[in-house]
PDB file of C-alpha atoms in Angstrom:
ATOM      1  CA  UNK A   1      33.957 -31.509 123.082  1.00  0.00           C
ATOM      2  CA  UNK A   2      36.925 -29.630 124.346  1.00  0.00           C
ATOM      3  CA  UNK A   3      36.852 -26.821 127.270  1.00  0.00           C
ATOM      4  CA  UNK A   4      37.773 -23.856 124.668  1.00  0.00           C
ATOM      5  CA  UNK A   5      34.796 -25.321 122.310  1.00  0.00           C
ATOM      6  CA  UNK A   6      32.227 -25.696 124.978  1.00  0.00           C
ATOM      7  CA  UNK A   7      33.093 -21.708 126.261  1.00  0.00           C
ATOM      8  CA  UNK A   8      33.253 -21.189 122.181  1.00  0.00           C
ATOM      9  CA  UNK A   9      29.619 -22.185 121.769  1.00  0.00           C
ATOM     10  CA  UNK A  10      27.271 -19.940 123.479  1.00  0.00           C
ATOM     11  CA  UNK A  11      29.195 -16.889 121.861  1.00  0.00           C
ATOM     12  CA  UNK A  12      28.329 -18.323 118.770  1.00  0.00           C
ATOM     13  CA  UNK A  13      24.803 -18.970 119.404  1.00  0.00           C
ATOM     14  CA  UNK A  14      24.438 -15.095 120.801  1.00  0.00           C
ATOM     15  CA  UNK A  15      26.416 -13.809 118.382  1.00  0.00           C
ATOM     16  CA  UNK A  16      24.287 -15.498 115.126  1.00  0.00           C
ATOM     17  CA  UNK A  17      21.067 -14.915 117.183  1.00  0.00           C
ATOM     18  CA  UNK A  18      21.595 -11.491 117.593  1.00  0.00           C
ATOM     19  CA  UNK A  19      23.625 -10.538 114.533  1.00  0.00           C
ATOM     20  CA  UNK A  20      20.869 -12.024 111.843  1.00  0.00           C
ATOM     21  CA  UNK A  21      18.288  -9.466 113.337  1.00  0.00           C
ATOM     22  CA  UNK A  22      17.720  -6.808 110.564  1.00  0.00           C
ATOM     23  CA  UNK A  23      17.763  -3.835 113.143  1.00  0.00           C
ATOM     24  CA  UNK A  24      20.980  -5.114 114.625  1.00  0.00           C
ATOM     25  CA  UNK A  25      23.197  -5.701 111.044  1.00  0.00           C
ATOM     26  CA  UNK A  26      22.230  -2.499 109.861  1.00  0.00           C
ATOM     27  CA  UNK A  27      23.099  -0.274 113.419  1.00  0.00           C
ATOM     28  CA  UNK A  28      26.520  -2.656 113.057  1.00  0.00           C
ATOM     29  CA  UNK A  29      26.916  -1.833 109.607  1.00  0.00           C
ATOM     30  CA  UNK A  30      26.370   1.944 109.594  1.00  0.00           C
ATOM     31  CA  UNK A  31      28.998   2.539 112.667  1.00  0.00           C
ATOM     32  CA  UNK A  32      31.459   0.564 111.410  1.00  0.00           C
ATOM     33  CA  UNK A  33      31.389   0.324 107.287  1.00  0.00           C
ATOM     34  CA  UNK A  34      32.768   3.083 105.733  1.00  0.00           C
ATOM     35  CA  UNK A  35      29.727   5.274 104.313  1.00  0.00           C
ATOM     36  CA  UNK A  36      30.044   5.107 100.749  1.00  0.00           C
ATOM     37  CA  UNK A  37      29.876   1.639 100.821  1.00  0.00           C
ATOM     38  CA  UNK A  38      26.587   1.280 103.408  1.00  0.00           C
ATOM     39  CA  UNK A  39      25.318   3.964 101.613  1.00  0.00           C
ATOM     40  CA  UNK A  40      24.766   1.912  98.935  1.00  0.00           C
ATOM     41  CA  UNK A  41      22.791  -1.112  99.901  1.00  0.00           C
ATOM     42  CA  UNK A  42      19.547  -1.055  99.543  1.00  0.00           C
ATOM     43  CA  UNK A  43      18.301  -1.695 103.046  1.00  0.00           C
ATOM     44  CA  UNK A  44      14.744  -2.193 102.518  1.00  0.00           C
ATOM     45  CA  UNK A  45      15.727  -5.518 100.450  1.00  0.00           C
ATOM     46  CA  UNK A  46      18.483  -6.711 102.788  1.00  0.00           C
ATOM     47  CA  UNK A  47      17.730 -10.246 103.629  1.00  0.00           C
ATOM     48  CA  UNK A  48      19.412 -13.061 105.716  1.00  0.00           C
ATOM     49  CA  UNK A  49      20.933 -15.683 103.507  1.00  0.00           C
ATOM     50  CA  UNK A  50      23.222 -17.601 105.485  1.00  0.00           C
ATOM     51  CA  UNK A  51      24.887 -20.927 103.497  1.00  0.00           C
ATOM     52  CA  UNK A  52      26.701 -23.958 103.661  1.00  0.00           C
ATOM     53  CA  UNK A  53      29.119 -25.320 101.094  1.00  0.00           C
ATOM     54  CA  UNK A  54      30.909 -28.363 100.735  1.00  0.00           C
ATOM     55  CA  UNK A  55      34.255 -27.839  98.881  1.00  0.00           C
ATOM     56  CA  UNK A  56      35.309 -29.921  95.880  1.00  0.00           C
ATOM     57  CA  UNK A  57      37.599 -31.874  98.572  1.00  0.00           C
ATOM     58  CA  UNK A  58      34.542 -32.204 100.503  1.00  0.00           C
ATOM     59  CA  UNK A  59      34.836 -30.020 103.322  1.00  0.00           C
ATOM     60  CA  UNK A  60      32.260 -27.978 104.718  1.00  0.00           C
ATOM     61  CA  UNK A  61      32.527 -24.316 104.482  1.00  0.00           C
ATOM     62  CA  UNK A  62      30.201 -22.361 106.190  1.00  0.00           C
ATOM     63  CA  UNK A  63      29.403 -18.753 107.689  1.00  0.00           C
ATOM     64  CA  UNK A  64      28.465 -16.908 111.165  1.00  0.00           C
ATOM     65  CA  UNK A  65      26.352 -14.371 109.240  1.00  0.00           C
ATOM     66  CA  UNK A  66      25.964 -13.173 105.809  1.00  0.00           C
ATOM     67  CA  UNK A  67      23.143 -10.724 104.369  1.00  0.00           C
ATOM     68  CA  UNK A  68      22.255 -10.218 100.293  1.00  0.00           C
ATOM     69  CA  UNK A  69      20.713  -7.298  98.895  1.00  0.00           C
ATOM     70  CA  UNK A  70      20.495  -4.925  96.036  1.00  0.00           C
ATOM     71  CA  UNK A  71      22.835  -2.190  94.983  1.00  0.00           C
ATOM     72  CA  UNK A  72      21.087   1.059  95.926  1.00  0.00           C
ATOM     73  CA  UNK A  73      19.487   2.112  92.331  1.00  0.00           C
ATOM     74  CA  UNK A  74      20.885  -1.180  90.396  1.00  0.00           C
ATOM     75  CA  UNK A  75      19.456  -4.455  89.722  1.00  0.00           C
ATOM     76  CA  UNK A  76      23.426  -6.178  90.950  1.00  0.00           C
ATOM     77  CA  UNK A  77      23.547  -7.482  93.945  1.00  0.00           C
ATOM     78  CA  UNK A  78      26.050  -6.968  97.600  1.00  0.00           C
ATOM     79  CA  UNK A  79      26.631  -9.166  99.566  1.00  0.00           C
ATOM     80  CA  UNK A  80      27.831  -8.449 103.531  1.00  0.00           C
ATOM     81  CA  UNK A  81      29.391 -11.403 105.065  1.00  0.00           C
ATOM     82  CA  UNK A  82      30.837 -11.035 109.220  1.00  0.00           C
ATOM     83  CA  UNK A  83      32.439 -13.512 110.542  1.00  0.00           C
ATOM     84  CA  UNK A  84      33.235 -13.409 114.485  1.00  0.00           C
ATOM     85  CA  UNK A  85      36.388 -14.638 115.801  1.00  0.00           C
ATOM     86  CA  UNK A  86      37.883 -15.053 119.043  1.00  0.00           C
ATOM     87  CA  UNK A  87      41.585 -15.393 118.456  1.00  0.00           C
ATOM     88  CA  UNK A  88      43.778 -14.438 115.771  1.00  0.00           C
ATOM     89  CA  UNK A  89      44.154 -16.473 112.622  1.00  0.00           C
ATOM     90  CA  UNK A  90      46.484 -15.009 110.238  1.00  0.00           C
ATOM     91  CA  UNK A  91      45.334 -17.198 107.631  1.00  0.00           C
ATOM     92  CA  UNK A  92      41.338 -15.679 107.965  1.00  0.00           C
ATOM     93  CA  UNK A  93      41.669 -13.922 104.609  1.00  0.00           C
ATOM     94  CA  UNK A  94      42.448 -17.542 102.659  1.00  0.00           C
ATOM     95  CA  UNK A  95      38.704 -18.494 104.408  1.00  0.00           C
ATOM     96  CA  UNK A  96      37.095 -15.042 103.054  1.00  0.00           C
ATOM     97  CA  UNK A  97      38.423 -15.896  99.774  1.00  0.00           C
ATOM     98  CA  UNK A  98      37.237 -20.018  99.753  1.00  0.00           C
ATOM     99  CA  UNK A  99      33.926 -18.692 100.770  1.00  0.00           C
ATOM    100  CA  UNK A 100      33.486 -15.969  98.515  1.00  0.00           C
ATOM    101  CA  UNK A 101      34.010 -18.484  95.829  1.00  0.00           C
ATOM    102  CA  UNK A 102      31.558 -20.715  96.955  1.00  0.00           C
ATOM    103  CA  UNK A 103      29.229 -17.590  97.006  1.00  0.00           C
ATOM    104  CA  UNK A 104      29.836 -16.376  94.146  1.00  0.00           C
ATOM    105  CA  UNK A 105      29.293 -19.804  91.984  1.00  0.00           C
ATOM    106  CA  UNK A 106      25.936 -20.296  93.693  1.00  0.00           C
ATOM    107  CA  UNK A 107      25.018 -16.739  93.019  1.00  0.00           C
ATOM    108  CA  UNK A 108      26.121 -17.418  89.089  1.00  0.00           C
ATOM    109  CA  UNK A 109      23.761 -20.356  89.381  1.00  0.00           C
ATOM    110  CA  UNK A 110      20.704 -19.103  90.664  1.00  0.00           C
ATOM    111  CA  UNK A 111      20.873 -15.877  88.884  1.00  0.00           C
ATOM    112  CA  UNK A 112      21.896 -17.639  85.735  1.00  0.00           C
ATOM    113  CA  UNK A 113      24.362 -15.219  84.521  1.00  0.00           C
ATOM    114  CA  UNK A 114      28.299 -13.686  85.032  1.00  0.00           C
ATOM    115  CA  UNK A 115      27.778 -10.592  86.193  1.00  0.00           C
ATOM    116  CA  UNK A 116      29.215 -11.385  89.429  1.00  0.00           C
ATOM    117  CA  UNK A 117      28.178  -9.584  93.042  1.00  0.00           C
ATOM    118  CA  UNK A 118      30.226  -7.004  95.262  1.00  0.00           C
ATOM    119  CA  UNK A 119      31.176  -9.110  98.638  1.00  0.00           C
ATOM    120  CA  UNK A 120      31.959  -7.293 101.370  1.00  0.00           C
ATOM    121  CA  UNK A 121      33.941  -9.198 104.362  1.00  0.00           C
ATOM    122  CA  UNK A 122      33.798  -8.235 108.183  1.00  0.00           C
ATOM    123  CA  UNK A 123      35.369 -10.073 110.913  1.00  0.00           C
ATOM    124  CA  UNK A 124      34.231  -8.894 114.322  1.00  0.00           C
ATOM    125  CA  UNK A 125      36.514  -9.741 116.735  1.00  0.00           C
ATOM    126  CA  UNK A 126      36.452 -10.069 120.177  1.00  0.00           C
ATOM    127  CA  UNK A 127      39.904 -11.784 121.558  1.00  0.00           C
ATOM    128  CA  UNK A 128      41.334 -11.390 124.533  1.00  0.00           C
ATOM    129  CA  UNK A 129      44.311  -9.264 123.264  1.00  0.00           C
ATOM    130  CA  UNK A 130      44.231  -6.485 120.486  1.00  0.00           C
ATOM    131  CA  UNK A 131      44.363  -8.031 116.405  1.00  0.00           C
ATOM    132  CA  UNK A 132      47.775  -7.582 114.831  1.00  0.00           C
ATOM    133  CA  UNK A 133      47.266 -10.130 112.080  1.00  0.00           C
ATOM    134  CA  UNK A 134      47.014  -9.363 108.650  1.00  0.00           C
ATOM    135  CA  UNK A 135      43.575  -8.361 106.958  1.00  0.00           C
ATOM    136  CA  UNK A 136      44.446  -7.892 103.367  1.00  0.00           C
ATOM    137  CA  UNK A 137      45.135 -11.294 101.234  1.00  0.00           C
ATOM    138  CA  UNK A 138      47.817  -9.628  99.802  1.00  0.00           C
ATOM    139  CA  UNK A 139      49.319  -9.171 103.230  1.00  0.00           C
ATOM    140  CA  UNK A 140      50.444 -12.783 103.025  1.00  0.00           C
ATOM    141  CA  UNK A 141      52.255 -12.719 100.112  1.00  0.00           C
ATOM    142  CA  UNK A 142      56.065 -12.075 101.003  1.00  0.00           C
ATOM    143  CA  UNK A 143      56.518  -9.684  98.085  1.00  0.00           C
ATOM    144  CA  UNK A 144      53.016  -7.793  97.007  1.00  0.00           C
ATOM    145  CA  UNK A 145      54.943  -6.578  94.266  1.00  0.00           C
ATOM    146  CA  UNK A 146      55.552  -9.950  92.550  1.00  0.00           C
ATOM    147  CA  UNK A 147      53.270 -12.813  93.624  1.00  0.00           C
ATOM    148  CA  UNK A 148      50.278 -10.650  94.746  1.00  0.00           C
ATOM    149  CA  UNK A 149      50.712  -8.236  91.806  1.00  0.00           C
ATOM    150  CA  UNK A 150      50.720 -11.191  89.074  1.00  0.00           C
ATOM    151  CA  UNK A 151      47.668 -13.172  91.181  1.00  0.00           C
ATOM    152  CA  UNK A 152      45.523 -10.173  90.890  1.00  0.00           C
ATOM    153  CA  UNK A 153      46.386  -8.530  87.574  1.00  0.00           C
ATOM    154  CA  UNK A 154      44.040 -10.898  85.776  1.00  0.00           C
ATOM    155  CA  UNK A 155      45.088 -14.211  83.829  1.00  0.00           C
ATOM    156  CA  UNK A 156      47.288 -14.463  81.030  1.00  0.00           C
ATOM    157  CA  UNK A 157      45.079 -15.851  77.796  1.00  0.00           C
ATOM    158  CA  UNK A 158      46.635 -17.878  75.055  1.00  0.00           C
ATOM    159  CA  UNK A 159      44.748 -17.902  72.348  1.00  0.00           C
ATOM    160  CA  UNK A 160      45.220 -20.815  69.865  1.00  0.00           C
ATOM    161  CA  UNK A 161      42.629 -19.886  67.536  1.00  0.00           C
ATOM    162  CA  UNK A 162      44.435 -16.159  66.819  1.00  0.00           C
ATOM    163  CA  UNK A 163      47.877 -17.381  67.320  1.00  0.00           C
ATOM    164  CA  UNK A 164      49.524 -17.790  63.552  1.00  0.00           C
ATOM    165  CA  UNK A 165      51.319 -21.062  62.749  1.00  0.00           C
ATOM    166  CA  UNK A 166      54.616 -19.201  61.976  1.00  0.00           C
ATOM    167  CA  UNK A 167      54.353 -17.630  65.485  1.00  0.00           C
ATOM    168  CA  UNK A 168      53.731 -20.823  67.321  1.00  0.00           C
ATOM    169  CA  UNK A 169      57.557 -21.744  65.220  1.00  0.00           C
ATOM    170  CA  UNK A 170      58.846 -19.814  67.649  1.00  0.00           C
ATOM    171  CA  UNK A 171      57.551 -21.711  70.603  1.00  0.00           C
ATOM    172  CA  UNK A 172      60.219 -24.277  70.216  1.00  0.00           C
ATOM    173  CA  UNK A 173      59.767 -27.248  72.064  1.00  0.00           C
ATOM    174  CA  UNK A 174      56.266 -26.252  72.710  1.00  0.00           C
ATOM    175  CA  UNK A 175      55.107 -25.654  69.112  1.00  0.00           C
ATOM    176  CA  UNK A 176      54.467 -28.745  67.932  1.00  0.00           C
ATOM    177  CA  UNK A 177      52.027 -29.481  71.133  1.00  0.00           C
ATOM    178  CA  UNK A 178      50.931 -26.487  70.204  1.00  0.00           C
ATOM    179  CA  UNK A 179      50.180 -26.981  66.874  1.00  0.00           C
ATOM    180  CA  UNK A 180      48.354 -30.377  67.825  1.00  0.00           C
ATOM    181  CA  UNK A 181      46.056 -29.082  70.553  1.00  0.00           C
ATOM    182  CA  UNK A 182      45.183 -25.976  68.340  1.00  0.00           C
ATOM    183  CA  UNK A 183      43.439 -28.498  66.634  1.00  0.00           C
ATOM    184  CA  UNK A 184      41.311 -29.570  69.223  1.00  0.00           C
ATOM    185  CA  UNK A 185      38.400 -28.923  66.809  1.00  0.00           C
ATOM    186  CA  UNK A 186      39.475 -32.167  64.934  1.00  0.00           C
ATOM    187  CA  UNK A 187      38.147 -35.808  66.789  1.00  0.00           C
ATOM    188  CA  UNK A 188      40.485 -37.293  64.737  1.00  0.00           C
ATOM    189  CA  UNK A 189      44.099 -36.817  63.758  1.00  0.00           C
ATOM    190  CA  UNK A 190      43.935 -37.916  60.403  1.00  0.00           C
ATOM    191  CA  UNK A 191      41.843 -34.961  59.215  1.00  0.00           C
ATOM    192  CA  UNK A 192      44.701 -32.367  59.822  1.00  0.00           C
ATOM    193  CA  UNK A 193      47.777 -34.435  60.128  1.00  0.00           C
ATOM    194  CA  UNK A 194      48.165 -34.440  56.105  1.00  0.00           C
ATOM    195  CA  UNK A 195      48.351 -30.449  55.771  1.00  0.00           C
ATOM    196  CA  UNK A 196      50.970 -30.143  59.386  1.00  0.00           C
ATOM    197  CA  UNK A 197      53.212 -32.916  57.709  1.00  0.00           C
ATOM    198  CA  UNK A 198      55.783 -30.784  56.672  1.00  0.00           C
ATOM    199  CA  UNK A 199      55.545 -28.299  59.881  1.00  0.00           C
ATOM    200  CA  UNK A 200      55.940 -31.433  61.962  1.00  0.00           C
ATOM    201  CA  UNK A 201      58.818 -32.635  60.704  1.00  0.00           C
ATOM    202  CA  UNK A 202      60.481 -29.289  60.254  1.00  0.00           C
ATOM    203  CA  UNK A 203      60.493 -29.201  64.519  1.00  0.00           C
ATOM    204  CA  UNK A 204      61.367 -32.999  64.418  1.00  0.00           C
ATOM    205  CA  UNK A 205      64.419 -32.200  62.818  1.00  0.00           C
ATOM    206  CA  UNK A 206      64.987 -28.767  64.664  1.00  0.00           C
ATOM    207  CA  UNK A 207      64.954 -31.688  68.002  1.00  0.00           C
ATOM    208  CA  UNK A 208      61.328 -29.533  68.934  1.00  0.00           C
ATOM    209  CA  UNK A 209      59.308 -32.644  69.095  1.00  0.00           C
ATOM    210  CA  UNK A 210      61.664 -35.681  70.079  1.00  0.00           C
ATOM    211  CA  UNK A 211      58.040 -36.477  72.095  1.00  0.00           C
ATOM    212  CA  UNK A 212      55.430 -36.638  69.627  1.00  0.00           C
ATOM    213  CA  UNK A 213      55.734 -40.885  68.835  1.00  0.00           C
ATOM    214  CA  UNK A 214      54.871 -41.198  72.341  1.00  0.00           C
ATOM    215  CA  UNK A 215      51.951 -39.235  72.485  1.00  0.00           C
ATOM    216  CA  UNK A 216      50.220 -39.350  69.387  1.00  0.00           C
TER     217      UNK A 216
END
């Protein structure tokens, strides 16, 4: 173990020790959340729930402290997740986000439905020299106006099902795979290939589809 991990450690230990008292998250949480959002956890349900992940590229993701309770009044859930950390890491905000993700599957799992949980993130930091990284994701983006803006906005949905044949025409190159994967509700081809015939080989001679002998 390295000098700077050994002097690490027993900050750690106090910090979880002390931290995962109920008394002690709540005085935290009052001074420094803003107060309409501890105003609304419910604090007599506010319990420790600390977890451990291991990613889909198997590495282990885990928290300093993190406490679940009830939305003041509501049966949905808050979560309130502080992480402590002694030197700056500009790239913190990419670790909220993997571990909010985690969270939020394994609270889909064990509550059994989508309606997902407010998570609130707090790093309390105690370096050696003030914090001037970023603490917004979107901070990291170099333009919050494109990259952030289209992240965030919500995905774009193609729907097959509602998407007319005579609008997919105008797909071009991609209409005819298209046209084949919007009928994904077929196991075979040869139920749907007769009634496309003449679709098909109006993009084959358009040059749309010089592809298709190759994949189908």
């Amino acid at each position: 173990m390295e000098k700077k991990d050994k002097e690490r450690q027993p900050h750690d230990k106090f910090f979880k020790q002390t931290f995962s008292r109920k008394e002690v998250i709540l005085s935290f949480l009052k001074a420094r959340l803003p107060k309409e959002i501890f105003n609304q956890i419910d604090q007599d349900n506010l319990l420790l729930t600390n977890r451990e992940f291991v990613s889909a590229t198997g590495k282990s993701i885990s928290s300093d402290c993190i406490f679940k309770s009830r939305i003041k009044g509501t049966e949905h859930y808050i979560y309130l997740h502080v992480e402590r950390q002694s030197e700056e890491d500009p790239l913190i905000s990419v670790r909220f986000l993997e571990y909010n993700a985690q969270l939020i599957r394994q609270h889909v799992s064990e509550h059994g439905n989508t309606s997902l949980p407010a998570i609130v993130n707090i790093c309390l930091y105690n370096g050696s020299k003030p914090y001037k990284g970023p603490t917004n994701f979107h901070d990291l983006f170099p333009s919050l106006n494109q990259a952030a803006r289209y992240m965030f906005a919500g995905f774009h949905l193609v729907d097959l099902h509602t998407t007319t044949n005579e609008a997919l025409l105008n797909w071009k190159q991609a209409a005819g795979a298209a046209m084949i994967l919007k009928q994904g509700i077929y196991r075979d081809f040869c139920e749907w290939l007769p009634d496309y015939q003449n679709i098909l080989l109006h993009l084959e001679k358009k040059g749309y589809i010089p592809y298709i002998n190759n994949v189908l």
